[in-house]
Coordinates of C-alpha atoms and ligand atoms in Angstrom, one line a residue:
X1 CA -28.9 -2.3 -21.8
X2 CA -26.5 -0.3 -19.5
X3 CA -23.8 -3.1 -18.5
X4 CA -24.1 -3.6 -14.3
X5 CA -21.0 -2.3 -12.4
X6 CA -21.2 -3.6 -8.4
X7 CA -19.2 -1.5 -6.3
X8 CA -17.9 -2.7 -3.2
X9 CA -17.6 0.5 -1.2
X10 CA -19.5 3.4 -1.1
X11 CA -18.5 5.9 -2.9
X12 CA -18.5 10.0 -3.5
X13 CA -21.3 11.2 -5.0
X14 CA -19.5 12.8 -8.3
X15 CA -18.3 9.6 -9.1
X16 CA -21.3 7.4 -8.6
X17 CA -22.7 10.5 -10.9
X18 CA -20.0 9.5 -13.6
X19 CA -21.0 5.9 -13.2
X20 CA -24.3 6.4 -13.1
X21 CA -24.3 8.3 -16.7
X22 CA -23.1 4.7 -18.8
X23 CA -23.9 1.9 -16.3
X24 CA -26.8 0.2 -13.8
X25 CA -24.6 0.9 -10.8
X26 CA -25.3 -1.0 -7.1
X27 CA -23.2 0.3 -4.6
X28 CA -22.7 -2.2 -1.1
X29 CA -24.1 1.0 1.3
X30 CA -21.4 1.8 3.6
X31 CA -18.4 3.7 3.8
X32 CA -16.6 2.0 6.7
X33 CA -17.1 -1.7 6.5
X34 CA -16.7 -4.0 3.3
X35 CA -19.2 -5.8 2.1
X36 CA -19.5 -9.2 3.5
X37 CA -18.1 -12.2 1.3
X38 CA -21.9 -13.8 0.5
X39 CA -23.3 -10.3 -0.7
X40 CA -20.0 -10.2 -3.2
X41 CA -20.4 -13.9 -4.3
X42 CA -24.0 -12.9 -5.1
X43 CA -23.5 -9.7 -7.0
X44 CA -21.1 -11.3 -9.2
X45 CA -23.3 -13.5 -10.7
X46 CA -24.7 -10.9 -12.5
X47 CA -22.3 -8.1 -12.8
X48 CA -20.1 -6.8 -15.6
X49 CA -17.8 -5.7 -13.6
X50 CA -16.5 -4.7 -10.2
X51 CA -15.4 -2.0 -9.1
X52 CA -13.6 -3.0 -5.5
X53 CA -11.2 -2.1 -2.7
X54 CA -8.3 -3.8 -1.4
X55 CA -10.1 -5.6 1.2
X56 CA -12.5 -7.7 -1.1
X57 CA -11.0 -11.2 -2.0
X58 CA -11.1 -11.8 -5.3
X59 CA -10.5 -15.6 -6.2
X60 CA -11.3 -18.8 -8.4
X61 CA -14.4 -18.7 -6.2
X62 CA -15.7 -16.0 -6.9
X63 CA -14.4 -15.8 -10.7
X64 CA -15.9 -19.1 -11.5
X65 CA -19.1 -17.5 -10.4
X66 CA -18.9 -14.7 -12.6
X67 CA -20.4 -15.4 -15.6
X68 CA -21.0 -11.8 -17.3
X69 CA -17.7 -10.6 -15.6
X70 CA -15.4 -8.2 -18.0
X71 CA -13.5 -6.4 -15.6
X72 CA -12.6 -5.6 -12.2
X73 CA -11.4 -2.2 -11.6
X74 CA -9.3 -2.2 -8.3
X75 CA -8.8 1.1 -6.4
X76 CA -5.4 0.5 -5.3
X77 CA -1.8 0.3 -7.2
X78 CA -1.4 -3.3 -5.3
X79 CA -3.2 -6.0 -6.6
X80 CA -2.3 -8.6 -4.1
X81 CA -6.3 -9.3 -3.0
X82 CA -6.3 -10.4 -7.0
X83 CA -6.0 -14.0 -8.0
X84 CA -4.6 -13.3 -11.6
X85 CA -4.3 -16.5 -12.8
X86 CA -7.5 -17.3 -12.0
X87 CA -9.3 -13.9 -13.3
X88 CA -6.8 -14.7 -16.7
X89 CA -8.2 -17.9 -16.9
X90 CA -12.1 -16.6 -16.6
X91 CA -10.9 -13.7 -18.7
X92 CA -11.7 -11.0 -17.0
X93 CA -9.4 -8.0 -17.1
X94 CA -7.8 -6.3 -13.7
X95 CA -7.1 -2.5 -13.5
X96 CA -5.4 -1.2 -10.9
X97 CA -4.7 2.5 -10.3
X98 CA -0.6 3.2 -10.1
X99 CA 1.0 6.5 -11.3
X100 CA -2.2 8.6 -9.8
X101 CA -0.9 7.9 -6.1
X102 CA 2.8 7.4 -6.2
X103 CA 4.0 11.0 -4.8
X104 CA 0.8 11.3 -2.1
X105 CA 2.1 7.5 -1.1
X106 CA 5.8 8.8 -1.1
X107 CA 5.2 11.9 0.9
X108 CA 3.1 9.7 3.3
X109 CA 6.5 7.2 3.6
X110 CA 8.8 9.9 4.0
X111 CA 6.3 11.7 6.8
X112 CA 5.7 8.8 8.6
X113 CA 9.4 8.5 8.5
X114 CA 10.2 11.7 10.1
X115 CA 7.1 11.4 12.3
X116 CA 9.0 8.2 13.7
X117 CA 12.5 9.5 14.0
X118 CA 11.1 12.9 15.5
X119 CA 8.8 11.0 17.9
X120 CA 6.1 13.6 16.5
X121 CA 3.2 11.7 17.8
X122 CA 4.4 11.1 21.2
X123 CA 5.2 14.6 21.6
X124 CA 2.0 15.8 20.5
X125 CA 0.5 13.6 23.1
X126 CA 3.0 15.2 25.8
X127 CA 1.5 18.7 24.6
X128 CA -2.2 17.6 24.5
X129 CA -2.2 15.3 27.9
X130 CA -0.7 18.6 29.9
X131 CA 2.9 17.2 30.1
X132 CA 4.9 19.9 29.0
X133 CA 6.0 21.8 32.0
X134 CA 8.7 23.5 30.5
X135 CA 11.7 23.5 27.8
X136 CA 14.1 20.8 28.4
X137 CA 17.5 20.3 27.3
X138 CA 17.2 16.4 26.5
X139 CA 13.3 16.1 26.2
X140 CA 11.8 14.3 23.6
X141 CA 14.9 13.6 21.8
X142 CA 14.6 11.8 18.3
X143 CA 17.1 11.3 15.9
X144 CA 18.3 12.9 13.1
X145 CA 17.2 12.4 9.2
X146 CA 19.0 14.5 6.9
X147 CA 23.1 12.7 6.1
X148 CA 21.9 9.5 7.3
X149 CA 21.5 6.5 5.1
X150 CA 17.8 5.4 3.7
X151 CA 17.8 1.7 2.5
X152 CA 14.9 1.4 0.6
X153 CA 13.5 -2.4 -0.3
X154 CA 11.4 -2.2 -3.6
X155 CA 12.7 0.4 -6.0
X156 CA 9.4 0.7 -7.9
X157 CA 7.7 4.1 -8.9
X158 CA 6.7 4.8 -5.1
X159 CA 10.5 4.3 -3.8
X160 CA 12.0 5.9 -6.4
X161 CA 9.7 9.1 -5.3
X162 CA 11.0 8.4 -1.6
X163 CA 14.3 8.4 -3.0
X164 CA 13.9 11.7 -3.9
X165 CA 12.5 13.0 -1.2
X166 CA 15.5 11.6 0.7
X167 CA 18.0 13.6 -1.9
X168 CA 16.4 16.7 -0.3
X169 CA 17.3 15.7 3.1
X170 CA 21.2 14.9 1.9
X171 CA 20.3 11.8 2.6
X172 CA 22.5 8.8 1.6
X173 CA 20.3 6.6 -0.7
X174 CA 20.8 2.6 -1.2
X175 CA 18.4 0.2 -2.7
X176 CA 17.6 -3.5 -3.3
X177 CA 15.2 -4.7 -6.1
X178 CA 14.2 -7.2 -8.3
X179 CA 16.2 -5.2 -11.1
X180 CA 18.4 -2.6 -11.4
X181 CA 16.9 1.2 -11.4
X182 CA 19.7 2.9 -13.9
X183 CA 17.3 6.7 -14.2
X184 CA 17.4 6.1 -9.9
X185 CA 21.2 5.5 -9.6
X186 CA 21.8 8.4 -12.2
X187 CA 19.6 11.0 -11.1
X188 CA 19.7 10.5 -7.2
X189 CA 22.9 8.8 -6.6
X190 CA 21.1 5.9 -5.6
X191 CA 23.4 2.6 -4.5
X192 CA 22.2 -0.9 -5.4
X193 CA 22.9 -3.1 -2.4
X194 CA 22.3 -7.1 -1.7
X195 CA 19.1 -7.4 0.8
X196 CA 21.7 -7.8 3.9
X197 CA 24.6 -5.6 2.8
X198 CA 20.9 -3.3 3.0
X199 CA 19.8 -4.3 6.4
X200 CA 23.6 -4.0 7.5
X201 CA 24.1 -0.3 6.4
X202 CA 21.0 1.7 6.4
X203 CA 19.6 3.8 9.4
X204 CA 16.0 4.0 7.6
X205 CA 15.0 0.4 6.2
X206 CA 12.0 1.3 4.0
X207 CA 9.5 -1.4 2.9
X208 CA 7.9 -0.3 -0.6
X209 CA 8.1 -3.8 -2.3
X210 CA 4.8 -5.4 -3.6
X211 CA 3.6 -8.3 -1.5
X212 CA 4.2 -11.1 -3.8
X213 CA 5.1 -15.0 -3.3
X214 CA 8.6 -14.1 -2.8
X215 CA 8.7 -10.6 -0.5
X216 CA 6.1 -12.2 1.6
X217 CA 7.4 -13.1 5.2
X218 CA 10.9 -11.5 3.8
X219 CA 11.4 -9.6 7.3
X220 CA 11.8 -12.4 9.9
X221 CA 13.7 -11.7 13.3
X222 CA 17.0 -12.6 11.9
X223 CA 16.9 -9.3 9.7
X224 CA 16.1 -7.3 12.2
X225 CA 18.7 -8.6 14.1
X226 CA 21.0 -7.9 10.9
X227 CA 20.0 -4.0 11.2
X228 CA 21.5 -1.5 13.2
X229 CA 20.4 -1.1 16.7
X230 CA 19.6 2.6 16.0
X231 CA 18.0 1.6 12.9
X232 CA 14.3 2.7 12.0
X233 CA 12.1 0.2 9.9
X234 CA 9.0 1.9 8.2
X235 CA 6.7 0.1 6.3
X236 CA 4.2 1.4 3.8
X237 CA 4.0 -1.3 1.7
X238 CA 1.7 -4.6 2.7
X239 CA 2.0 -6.0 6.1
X240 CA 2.4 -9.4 5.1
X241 CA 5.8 -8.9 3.9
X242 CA 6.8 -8.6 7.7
X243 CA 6.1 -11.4 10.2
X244 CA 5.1 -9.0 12.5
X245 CA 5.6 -10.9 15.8
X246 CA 8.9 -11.1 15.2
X247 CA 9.3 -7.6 14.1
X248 CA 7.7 -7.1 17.8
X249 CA 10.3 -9.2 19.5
X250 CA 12.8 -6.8 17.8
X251 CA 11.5 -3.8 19.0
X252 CA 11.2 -5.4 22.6
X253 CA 14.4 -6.8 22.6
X254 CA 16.1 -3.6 21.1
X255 CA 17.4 -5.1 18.0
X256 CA 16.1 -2.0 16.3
X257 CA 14.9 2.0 17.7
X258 CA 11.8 2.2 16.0
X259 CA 9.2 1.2 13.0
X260 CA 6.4 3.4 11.3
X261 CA 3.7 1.7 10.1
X262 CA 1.0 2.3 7.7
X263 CA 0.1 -1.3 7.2
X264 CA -0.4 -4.5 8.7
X265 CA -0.9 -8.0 8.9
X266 CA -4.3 -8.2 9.7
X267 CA -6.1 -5.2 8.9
X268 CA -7.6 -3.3 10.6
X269 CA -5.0 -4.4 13.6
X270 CA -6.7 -5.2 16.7
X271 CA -6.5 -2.0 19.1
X272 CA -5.2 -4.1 22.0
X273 CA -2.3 -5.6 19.9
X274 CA 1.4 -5.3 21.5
X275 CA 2.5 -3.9 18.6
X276 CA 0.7 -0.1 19.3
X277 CA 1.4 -0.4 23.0
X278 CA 5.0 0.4 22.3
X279 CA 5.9 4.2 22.5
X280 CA 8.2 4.0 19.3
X281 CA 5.8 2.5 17.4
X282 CA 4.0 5.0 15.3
X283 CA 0.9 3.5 13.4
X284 CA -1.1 4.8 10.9
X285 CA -4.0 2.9 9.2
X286 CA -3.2 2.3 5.8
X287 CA -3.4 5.9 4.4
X288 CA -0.8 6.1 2.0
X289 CA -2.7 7.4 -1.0
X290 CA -5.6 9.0 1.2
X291 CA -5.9 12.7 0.0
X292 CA -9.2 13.6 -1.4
X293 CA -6.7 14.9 -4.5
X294 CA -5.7 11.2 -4.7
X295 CA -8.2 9.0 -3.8
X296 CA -10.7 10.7 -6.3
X297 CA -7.9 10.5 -8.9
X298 CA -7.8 6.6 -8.6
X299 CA -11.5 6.3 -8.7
X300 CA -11.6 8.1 -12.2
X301 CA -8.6 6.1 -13.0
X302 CA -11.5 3.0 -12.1
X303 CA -13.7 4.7 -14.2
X304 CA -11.8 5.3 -17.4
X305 CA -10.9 1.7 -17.1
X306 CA -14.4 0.4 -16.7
X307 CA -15.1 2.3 -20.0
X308 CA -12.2 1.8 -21.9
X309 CA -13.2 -2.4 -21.8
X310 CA -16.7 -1.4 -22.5
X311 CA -16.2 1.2 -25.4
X312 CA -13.3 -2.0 -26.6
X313 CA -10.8 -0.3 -25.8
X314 CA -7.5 -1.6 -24.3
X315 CA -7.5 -0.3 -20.3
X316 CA -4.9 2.4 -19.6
X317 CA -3.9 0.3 -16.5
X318 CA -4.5 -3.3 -16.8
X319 CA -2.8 -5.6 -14.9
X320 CA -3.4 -9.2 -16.6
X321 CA -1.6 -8.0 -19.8
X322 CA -1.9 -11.5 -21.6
X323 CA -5.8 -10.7 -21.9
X324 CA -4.8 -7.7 -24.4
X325 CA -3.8 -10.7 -26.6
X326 CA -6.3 -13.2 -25.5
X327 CA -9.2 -11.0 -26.3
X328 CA -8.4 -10.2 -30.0
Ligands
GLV401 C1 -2.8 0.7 -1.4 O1 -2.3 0.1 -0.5 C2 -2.6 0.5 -2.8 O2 -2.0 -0.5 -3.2 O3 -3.0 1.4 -3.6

């Protein structure tokens, strides 16, 4: 018998194709909304695996449910929705899809970077609402990128990328991290900083970091306070690592210019929320690694994973690396 794979998003045909050729696949219908909580809990109880997004909650709930569950294949670098301990302790292994989406994520970062410091959005909305009357010496007036400093927090494969990116605009390039990133300070002349020396000194402040017990809430008012008032804060990382009221007071208080933002506490944010009435807030919804190049890259990525733990083979990307050992 074909082991059963429950997907929690619909997905493109050529890959439910691939799917379809090794497992009994259910797919939860729609493309837009996630699959509610009781129809997951339900499917689990007889799946083999999951194949899931990053809005599906995956906990000691739903793990102690799973009784046949191998693996869950998540189709997203962060694993943050993922209770590891507890999917460990039911051994069941979690994949999640880095390497395919670190430069699509990075050029993302670094364009809603510019887009931000070049006002790009609200000038295309002065264009398309009829504004534009004529040339003007001081109109729409950003500021620049290239020879300023980038102060990126979270010096992983994503930021390292960014870094990069920022070497091609002369940029000056400081980082705080966990650890030190020898190949970044090497290659790109990147600075390791403390967080605040960060805050103090960087015109960009770029959020990359992984939303984990200790980057979570890390941006309170008192470092945006700490940042330049000219400063730009972009954050393509997790929302949660921001308290994002706060990061709202600094904007309204002008404790900082600006923030980009491709994610959010609460996502989808609510349309009416303060936060996208401001003009220098640019906000995207959470498309860092949304090119079809990409996105169908980390669903094969879900794929070779699913069959890798199904043809015994150890998972190219798995997470919950004590279950290599566990398993033998
Ligand atoms: C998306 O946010 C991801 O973690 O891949």
């Amino acid at each position: 018998m074909k082991p059963f794979v429950y997907v929690t998003r619909k997905l493109p045909d050529e890959i439910t194709s691939r799917l379809l050729e090794k497992y009994e696949v259910e797919m939860w219908p729609k493309e837009e909304e996630k699959v509610p909580r009781e129809v997951l809990l339900e499917k689990v109880k007889q799946a083999d695996a999951l194949l899931t997004v990053i809005s599906d909650q995956l906990d000691e709930e739903l793990f102690s449910q799973a009784d046949q569950l191998k693996v869950v294949a998540n189709m997203a670098v962060g694993y943050d929705n993922v209770d590891l301990q507890a999917a460990s302790k039911h051994n069941v292994a979690i994949c999640n899809t880095p390497d395919v989406l670190t430069d699509t994520t990075a050029d993302l970062t670094f364009a809603l970077l510019l887009a931000t410091a070049r006002r790009m959005m609200e000038a295309a909305e002065f264009v398309k609402q009829g504004q534009w009357k004529s040339w003007s010496p001081m109109q729409l007036v950003g500021t620049d990128v290239h020879h300023k400093t980038i102060g990126i927090v979270g010096m992983g494969k994503i930021g390292t990328v960014v870094a990069k990116r920022a070497a091609g605009f002369d940029m000056e390039i400081i980082y705080y991290n966990r650890n030190r990133h020898e190949v970044a300070e090497e290659m790109l002349g990147a600075r390791y900083c403390s967080f605040d020396e960060l805050l103090q000194e960087a015109d960009f402040v770029v959020c990359l970091a992984p939303l984990t017990e200790q980057t979570k809430g890390m941006f309170q008012r008192e470092q945006f306070q700490k940042m330049k008032k000219e400063a730009i804060f972009i954050n393509a990382s997790r929302g949660p690592i921001i308290n994002e009221q706060a990061l709202l007071d600094a904007l309204q208080a002008g404790d900082i210019a600006a923030a980009g933002l491709d994610v959010f506490e609460k996502e989808p944010i609510d349309a009416d929320h303060p936060l996208l009435k401001l003009p220098n807030v640019v906000a995207l919804p959470h498309i860092g690694s949304a090119t079809k190049e990409t996105r169908l890259a980390m669903m094969e990525t879900c794929c070779d994973n699913l069959d890798a733990i199904f043809e015994d083979r150890p998972p190219k990307t798995l997470v919950n690396k004590e279950l290599l050992t566990f398993r033998q």
